[in-house]
Short mmCIF file of N, CA and C in Angstrom, two decimals:
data_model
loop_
_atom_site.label_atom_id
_atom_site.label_comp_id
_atom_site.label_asym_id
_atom_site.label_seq_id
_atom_site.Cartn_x
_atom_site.Cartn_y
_atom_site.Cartn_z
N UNK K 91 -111.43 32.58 -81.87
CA UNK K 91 -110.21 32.45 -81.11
C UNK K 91 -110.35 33.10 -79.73
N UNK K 92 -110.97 34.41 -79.50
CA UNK K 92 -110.96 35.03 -78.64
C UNK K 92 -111.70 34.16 -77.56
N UNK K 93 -113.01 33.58 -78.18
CA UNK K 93 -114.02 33.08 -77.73
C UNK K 93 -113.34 31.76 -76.83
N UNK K 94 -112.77 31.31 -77.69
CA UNK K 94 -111.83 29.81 -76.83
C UNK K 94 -110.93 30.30 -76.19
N UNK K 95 -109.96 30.94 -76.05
CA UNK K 95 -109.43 31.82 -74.57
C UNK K 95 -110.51 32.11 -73.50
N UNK K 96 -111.06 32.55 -73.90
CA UNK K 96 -112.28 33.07 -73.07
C UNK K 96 -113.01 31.77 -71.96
N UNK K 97 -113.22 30.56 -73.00
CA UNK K 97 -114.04 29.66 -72.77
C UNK K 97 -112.86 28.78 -71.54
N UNK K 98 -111.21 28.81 -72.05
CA UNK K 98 -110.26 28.18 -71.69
C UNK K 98 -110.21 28.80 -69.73
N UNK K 99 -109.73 30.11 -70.33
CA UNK K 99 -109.55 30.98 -68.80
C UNK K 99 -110.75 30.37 -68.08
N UNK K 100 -112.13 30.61 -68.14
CA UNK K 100 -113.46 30.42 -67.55
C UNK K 100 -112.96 28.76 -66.63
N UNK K 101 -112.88 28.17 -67.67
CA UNK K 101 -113.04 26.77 -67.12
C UNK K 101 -111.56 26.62 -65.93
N UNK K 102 -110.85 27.35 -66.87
CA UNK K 102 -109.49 27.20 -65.33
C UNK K 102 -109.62 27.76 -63.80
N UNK K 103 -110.70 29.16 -63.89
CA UNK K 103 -110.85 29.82 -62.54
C UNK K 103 -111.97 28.53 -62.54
N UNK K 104 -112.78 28.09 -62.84
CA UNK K 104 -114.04 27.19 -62.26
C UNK K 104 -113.36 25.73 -61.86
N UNK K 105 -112.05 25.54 -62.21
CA UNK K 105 -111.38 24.17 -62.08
C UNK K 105 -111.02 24.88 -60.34
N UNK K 106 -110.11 25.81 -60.64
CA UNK K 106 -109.45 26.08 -59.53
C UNK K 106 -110.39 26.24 -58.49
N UNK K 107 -111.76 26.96 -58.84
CA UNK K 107 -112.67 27.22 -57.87
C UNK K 107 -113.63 26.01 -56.96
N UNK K 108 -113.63 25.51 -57.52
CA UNK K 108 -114.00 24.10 -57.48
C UNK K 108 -113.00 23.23 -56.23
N UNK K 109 -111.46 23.09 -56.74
CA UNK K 109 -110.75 22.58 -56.14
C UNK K 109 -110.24 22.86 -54.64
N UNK K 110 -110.48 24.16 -54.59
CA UNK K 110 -110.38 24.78 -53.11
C UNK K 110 -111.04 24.56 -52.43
N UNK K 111 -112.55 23.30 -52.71
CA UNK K 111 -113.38 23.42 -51.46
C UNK K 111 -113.37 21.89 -51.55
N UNK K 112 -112.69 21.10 -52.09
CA UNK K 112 -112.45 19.69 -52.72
C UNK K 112 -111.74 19.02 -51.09
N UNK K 113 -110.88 19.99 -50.12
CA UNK K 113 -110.17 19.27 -49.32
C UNK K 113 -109.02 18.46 -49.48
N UNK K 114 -108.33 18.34 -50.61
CA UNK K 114 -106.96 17.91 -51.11
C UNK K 114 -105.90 18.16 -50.14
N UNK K 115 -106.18 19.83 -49.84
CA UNK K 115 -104.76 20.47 -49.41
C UNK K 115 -104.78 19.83 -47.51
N UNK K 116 -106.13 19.60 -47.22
CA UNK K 116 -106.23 19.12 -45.79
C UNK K 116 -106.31 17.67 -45.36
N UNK K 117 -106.70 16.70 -46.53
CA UNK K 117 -106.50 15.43 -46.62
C UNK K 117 -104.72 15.28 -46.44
N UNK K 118 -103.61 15.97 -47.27
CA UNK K 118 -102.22 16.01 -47.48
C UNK K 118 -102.06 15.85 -46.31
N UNK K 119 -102.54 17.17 -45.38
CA UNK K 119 -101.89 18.19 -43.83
C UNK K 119 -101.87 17.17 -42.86
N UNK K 120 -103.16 16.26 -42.89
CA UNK K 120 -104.10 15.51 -42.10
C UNK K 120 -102.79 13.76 -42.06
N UNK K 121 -102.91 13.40 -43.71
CA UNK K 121 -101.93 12.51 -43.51
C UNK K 121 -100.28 12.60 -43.00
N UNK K 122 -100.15 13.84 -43.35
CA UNK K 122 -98.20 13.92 -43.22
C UNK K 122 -98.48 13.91 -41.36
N UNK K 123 -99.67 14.89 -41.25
CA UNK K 123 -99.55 14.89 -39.39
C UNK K 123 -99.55 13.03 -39.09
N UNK K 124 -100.32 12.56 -39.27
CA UNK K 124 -100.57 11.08 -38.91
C UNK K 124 -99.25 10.63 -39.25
N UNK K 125 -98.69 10.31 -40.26
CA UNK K 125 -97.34 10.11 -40.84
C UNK K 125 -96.25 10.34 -39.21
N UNK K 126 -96.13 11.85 -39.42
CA UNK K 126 -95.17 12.20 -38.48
C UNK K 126 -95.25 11.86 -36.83
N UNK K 127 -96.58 11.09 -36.04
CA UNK K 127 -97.11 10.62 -35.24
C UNK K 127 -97.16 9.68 -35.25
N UNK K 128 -97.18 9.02 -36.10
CA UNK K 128 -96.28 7.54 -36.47
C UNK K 128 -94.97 7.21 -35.96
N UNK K 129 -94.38 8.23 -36.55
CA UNK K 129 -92.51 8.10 -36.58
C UNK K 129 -92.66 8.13 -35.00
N UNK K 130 -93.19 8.89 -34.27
CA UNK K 130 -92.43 9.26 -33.14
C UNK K 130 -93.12 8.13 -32.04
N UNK K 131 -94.30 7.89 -32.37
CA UNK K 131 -94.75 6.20 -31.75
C UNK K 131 -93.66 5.29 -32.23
N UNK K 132 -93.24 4.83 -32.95
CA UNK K 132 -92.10 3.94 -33.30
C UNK K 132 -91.22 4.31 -32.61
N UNK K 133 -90.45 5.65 -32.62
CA UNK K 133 -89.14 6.10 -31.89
C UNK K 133 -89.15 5.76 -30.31
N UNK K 134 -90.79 6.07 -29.79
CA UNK K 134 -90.42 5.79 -28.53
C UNK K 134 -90.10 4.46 -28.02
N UNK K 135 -91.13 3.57 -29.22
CA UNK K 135 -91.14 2.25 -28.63
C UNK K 135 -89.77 1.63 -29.16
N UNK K 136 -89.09 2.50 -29.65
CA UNK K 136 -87.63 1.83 -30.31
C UNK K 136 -86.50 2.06 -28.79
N UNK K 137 -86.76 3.59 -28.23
CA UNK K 137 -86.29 3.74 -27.22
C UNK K 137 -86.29 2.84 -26.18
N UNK K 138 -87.70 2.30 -25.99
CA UNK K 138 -87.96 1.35 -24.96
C UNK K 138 -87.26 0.32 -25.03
N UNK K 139 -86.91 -0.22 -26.29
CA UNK K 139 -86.75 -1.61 -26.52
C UNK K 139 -84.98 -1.55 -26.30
N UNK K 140 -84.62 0.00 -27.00
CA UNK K 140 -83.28 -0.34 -26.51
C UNK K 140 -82.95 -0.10 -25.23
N UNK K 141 -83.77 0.28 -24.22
CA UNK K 141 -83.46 0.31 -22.64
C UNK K 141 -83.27 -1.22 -22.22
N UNK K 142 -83.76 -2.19 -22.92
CA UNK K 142 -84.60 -3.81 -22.00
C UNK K 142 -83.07 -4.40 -21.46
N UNK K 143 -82.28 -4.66 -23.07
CA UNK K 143 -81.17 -5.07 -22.65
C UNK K 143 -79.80 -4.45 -21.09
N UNK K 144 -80.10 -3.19 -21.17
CA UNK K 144 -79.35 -2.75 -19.94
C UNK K 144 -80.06 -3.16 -18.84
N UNK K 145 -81.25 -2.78 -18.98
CA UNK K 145 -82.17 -3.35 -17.55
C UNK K 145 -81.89 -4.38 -17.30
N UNK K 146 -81.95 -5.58 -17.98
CA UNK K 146 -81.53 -6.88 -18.30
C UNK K 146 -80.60 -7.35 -17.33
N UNK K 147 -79.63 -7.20 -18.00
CA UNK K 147 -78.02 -7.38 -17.20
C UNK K 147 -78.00 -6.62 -15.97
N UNK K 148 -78.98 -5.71 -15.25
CA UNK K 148 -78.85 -5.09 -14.45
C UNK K 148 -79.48 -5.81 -13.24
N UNK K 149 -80.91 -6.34 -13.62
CA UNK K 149 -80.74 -7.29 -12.98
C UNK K 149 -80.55 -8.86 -12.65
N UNK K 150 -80.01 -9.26 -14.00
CA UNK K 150 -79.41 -10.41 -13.78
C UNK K 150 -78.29 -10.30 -12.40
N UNK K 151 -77.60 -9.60 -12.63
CA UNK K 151 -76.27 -9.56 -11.91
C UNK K 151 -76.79 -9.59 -10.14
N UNK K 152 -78.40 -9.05 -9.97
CA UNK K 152 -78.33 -9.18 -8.63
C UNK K 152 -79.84 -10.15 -8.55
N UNK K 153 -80.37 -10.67 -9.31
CA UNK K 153 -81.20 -11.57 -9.16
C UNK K 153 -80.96 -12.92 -10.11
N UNK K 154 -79.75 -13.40 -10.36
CA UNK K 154 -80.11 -14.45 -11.34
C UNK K 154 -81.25 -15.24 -11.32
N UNK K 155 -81.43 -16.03 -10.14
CA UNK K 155 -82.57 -16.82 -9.95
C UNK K 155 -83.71 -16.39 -10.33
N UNK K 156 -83.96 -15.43 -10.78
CA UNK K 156 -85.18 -15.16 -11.65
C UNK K 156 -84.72 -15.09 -13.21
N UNK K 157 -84.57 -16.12 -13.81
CA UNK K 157 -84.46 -16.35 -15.49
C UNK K 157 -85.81 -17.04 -15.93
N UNK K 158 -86.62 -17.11 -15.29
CA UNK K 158 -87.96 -16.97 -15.78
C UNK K 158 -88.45 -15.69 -16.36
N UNK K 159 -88.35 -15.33 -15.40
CA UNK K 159 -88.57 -13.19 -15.96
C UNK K 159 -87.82 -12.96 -16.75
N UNK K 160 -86.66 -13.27 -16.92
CA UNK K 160 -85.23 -12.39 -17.44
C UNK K 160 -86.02 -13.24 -18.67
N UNK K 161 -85.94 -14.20 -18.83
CA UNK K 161 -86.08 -14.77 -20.16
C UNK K 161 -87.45 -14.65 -21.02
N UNK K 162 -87.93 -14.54 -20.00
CA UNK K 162 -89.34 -14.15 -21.01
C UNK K 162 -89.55 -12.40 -21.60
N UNK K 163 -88.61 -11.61 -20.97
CA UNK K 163 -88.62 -9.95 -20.74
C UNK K 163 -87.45 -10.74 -22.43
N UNK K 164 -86.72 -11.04 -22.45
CA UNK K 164 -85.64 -10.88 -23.59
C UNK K 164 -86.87 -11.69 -24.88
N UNK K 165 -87.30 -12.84 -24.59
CA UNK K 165 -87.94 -13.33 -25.80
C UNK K 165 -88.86 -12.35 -26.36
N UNK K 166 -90.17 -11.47 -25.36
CA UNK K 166 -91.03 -10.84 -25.82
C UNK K 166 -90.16 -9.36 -26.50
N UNK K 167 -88.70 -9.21 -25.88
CA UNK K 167 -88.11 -8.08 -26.86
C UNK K 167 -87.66 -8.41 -28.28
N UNK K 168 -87.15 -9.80 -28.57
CA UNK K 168 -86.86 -10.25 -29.58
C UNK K 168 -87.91 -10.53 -30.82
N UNK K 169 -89.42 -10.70 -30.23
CA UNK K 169 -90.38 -10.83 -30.83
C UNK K 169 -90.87 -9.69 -31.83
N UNK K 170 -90.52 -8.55 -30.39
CA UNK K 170 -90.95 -7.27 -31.33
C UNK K 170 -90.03 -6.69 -32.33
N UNK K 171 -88.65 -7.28 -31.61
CA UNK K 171 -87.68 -6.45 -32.94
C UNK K 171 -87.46 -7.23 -33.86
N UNK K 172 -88.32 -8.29 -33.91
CA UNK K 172 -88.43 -9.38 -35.40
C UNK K 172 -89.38 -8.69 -36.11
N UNK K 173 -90.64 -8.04 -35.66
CA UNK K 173 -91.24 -7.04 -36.35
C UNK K 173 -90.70 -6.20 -36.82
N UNK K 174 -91.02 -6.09 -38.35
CA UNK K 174 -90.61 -4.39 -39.15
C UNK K 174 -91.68 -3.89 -39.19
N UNK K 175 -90.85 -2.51 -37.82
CA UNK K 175 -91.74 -1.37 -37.49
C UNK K 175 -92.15 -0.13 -38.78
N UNK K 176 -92.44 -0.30 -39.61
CA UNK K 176 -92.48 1.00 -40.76
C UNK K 176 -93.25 1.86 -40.65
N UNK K 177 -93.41 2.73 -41.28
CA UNK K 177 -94.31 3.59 -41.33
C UNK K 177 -95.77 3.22 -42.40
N UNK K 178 -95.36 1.99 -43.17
CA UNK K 178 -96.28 1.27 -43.75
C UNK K 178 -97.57 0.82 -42.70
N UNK K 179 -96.52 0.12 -41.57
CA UNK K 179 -97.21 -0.84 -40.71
C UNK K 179 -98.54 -0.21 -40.02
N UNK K 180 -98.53 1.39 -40.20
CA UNK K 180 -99.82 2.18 -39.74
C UNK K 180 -101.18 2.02 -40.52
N UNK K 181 -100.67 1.39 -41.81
CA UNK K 181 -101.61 1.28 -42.80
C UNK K 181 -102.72 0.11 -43.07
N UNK K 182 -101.53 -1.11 -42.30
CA UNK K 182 -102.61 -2.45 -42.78
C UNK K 182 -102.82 -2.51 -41.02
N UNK K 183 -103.89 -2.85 -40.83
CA UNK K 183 -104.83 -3.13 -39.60
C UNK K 183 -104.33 -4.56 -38.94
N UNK K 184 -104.11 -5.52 -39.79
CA UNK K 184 -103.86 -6.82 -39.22
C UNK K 184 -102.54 -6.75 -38.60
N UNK K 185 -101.48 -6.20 -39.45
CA UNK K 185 -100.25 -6.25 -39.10
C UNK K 185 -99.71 -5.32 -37.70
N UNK K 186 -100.91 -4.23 -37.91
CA UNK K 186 -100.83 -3.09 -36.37
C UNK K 186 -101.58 -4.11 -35.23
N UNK K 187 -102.41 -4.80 -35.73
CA UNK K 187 -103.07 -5.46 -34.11
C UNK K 187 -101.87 -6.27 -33.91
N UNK K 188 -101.14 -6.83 -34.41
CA UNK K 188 -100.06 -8.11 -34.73
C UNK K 188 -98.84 -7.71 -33.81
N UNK K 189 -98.39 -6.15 -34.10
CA UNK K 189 -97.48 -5.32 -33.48
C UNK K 189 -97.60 -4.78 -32.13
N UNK K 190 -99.08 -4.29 -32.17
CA UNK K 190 -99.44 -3.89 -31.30
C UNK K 190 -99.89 -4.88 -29.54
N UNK K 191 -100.02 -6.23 -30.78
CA UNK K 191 -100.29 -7.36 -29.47
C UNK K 191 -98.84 -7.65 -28.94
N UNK K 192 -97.77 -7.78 -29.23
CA UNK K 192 -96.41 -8.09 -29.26
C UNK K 192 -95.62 -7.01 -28.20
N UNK K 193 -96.12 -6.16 -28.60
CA UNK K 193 -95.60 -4.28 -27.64
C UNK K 193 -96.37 -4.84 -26.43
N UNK K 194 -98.04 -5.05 -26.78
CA UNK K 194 -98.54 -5.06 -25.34
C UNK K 194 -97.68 -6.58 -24.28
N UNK K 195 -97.26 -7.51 -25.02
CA UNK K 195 -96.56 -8.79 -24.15
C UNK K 195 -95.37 -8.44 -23.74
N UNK K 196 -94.08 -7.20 -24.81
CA UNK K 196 -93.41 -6.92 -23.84
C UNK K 196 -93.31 -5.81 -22.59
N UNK K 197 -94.49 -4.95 -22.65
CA UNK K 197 -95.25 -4.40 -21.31
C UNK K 197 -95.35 -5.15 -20.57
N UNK K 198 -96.29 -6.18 -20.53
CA UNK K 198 -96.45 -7.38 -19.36
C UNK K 198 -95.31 -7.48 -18.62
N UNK K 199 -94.35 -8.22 -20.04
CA UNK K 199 -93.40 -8.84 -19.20
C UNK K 199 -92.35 -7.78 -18.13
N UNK K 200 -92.46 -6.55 -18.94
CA UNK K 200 -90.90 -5.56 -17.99
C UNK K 200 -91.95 -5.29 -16.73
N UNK K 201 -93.16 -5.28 -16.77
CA UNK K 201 -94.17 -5.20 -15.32
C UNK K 201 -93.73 -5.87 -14.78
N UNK K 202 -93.93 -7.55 -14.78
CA UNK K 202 -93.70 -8.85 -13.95
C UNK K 202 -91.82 -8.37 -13.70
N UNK K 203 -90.81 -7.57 -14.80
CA UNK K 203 -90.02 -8.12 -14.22
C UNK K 203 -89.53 -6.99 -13.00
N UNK K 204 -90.32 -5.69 -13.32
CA UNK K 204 -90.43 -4.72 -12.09
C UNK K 204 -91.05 -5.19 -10.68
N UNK K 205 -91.90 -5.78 -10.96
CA UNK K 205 -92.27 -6.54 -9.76
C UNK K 205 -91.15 -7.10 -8.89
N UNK K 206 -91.01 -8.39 -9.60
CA UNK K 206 -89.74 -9.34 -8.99
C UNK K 206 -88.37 -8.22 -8.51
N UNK K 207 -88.65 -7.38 -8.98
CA UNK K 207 -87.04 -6.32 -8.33
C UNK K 207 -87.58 -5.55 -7.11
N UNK K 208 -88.88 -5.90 -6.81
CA UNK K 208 -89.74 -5.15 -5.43
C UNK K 208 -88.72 -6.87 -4.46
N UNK K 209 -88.17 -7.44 -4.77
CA UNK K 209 -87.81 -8.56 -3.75
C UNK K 209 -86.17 -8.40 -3.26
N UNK K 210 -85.81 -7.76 -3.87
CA UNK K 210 -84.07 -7.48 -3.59
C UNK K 210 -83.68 -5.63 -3.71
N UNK K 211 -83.61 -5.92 -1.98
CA UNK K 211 -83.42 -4.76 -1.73
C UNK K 211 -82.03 -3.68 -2.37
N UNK K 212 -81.24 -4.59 -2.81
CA UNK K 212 -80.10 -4.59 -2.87
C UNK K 212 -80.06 -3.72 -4.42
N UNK K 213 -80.48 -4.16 -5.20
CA UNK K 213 -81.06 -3.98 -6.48
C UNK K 213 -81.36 -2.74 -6.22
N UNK K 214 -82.94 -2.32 -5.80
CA UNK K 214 -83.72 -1.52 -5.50
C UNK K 214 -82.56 0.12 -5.38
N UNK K 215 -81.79 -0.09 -4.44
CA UNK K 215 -80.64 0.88 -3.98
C UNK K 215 -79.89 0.93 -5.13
N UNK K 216 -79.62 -0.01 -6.14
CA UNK K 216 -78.38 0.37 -7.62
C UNK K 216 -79.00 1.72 -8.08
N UNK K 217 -77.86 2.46 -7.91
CA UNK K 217 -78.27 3.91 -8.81
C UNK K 217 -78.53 3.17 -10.23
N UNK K 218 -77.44 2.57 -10.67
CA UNK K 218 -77.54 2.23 -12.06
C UNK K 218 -79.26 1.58 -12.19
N UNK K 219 -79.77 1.05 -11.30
CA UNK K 219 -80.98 -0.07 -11.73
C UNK K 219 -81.83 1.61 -11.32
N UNK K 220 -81.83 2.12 -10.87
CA UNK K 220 -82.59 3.53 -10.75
C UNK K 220 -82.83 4.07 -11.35
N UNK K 221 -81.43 4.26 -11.91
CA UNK K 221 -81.48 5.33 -13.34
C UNK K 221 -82.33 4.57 -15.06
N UNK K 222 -81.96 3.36 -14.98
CA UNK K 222 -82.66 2.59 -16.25
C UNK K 222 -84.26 2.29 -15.58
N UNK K 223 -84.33 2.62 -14.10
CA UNK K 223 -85.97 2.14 -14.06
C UNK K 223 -86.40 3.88 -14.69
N UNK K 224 -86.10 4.72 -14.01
CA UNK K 224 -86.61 6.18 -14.19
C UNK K 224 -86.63 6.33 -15.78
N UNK K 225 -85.95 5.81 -16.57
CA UNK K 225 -85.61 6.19 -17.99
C UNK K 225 -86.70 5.47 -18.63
N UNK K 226 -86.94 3.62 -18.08
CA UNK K 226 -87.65 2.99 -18.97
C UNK K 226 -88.96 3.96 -18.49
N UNK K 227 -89.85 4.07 -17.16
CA UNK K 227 -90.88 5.10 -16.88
C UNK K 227 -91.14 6.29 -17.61
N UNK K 228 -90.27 7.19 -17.79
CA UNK K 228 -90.41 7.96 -18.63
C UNK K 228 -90.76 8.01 -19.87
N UNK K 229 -89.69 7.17 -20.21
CA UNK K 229 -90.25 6.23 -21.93
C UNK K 229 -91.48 6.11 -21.80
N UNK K 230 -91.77 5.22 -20.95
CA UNK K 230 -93.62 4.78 -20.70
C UNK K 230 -94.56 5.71 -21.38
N UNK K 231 -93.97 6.81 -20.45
CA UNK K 231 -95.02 8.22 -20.19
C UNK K 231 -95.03 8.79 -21.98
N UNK K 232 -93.76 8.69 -22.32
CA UNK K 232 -93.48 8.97 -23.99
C UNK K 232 -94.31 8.21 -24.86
N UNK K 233 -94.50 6.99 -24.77
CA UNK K 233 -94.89 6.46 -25.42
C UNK K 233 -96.43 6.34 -25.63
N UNK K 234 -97.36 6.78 -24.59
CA UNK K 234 -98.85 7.09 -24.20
C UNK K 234 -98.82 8.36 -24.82
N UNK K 235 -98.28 9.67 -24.41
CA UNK K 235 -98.24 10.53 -24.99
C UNK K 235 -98.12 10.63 -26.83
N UNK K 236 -97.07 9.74 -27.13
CA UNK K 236 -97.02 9.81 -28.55
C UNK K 236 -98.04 8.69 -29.41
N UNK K 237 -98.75 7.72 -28.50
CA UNK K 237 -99.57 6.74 -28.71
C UNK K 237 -101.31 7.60 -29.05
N UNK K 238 -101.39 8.70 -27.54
CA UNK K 238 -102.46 9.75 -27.90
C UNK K 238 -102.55 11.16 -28.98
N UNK K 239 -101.71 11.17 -29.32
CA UNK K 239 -100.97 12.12 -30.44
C UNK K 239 -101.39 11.57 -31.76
N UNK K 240 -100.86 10.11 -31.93
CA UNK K 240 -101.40 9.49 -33.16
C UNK K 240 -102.60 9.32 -33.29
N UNK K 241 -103.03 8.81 -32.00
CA UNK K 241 -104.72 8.22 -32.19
C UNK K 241 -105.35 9.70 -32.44
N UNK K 242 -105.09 10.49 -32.44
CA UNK K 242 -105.88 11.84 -32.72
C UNK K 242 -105.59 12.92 -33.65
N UNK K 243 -104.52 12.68 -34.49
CA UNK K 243 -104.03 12.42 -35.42
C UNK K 243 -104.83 12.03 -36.44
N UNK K 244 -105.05 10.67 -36.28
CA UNK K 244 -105.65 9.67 -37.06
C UNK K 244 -107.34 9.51 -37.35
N UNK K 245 -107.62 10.36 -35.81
CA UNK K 245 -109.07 10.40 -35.77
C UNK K 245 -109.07 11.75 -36.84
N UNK K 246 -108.61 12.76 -36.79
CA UNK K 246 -109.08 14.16 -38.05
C UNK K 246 -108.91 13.29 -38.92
N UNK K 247 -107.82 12.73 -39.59
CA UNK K 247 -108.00 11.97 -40.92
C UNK K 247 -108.85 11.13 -41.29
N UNK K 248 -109.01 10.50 -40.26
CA UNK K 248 -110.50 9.68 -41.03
C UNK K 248 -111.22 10.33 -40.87
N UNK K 249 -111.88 11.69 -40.32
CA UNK K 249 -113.48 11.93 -40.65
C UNK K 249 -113.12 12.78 -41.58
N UNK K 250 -112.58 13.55 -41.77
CA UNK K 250 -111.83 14.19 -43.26
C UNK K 250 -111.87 13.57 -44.45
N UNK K 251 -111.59 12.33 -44.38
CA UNK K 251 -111.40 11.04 -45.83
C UNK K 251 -113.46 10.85 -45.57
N UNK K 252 -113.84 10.96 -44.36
CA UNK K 252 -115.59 10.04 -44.48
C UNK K 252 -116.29 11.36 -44.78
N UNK K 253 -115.90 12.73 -44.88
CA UNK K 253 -116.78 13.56 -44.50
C UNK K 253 -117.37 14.85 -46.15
N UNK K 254 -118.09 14.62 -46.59
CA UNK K 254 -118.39 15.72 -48.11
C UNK K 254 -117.94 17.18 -47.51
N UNK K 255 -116.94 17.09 -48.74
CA UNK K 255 -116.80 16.95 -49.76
C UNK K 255 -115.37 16.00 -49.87
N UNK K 256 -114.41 16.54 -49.01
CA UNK K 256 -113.37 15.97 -49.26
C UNK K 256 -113.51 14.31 -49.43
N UNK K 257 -115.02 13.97 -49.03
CA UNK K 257 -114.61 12.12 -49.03
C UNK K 257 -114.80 11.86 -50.61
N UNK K 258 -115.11 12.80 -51.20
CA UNK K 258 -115.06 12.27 -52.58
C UNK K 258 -113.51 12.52 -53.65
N UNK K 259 -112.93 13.53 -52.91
CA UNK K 259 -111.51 13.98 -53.79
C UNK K 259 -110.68 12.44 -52.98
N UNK K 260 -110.97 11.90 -51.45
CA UNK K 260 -110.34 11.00 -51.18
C UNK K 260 -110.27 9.92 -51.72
N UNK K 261 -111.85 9.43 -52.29
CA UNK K 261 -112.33 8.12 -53.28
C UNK K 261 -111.12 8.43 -54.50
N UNK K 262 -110.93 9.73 -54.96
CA UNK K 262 -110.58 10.39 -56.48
C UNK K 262 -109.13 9.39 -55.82
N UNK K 263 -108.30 9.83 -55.18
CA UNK K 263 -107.25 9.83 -55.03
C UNK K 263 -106.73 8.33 -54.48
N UNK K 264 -107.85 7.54 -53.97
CA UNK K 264 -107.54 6.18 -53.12
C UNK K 264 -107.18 6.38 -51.62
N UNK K 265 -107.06 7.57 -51.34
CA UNK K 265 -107.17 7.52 -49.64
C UNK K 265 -108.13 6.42 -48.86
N UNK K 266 -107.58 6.29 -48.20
CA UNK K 266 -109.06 5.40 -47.04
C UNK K 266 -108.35 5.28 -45.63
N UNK K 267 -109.64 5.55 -44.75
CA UNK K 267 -109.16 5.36 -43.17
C UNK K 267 -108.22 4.43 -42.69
N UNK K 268 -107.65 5.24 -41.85
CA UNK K 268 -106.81 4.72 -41.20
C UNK K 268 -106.31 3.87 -40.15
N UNK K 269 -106.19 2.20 -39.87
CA UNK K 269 -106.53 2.07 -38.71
C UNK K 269 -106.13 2.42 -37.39
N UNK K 270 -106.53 2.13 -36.15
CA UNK K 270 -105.99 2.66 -34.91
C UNK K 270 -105.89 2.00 -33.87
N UNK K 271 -104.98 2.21 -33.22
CA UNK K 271 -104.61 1.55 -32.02
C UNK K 271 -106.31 0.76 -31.50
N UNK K 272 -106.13 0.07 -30.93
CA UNK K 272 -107.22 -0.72 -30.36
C UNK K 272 -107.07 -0.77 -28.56
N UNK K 273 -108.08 -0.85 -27.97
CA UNK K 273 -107.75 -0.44 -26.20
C UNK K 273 -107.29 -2.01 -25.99
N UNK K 274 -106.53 -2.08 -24.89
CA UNK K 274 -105.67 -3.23 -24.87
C UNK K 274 -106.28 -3.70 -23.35
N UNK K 275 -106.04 -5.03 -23.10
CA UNK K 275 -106.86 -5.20 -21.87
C UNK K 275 -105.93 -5.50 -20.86
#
């Protein structure tokens, strides 16, 4: 009896001892960070998307004649918010290039439609069109920032999931790399 206590305790400090160099607790740290760098890439680009519509009407009202722009700036927003942004969507690769190509068309388009507002001076002077250009910019700047946050993020987790020992508690568990933003042209 004594002997199997003995044998029991042994094997529990050698389980536990074992498990502390396994990488479990930093695979967790590694994903919730990626996780939470996620959320806030989504938030910004959620921010962005709800700026388009004010911009929108802002300058409709002093450029109608450009509903080429206006309309292609509203379709490429509608495109993306037909996408469900999840926190899943970090996971499958096809569906992030899919998202990620969609984000990059409505970039294009609020470019082209910043451009066309370089033609009416009138515009240019709206505090209001000032204040939604300075806000969507900023966003911008948010969204690179929280875009480089993830991608690095994402880079510790995958060499963490590829790297011995932890790549074997990751196999144990079904972890696998993560994909990542792709450079956009």
């Amino acid at each position: 009896m004594l002997l199997r206590t003995f044998r029991t305790a042994l094997a529990i400090v050698a389980t536990a001892l074992a498990l502390t160099g396994c990488g479990y607790n930093t695979l967790q740290t590694l994903e919730e960070q990626t996780k939470g760098s996620w959320s806030e890439v989504l938030n910004q680009y959620k921010r962005r998307e709800d700026l388009i519509p004010n911009l929108v009407n802002t300058v409709k009202g002093f450029a109608a004649q450009e509903k080429e722009v206006l309309t292609q700036v509203t379709e490429a927003r509608s495109r993306v918010g037909a996408m469900q942004a999840t926190p899943e969507l970090a996971n499958d690769p096809e569906a992030l290039a899919k998202w990620t190509k969609a984000q990059g068309e409505l970039s294009g388009a609020l470019q082209r439609l910043l451009v066309v507002t370089e033609n009416y001076p009138q515009l240019k002077s709206d505090a209001n069109f000032r204040e939604l250009q300075a806000q969507l910019e900023g966003t911008e700047n948010r969204i690179t920032v929280a875009r480089n946050r993830y991608i690095k993020d994402t880079e510790a987790y995958n060499t963490e999931v590829r790297v011995f020992p932890s790549h074997l508690t990751a196999m144990l568990f079904g972890m696998k790399t993560k994909p990542n933003f792709a450079v956009e042209n």
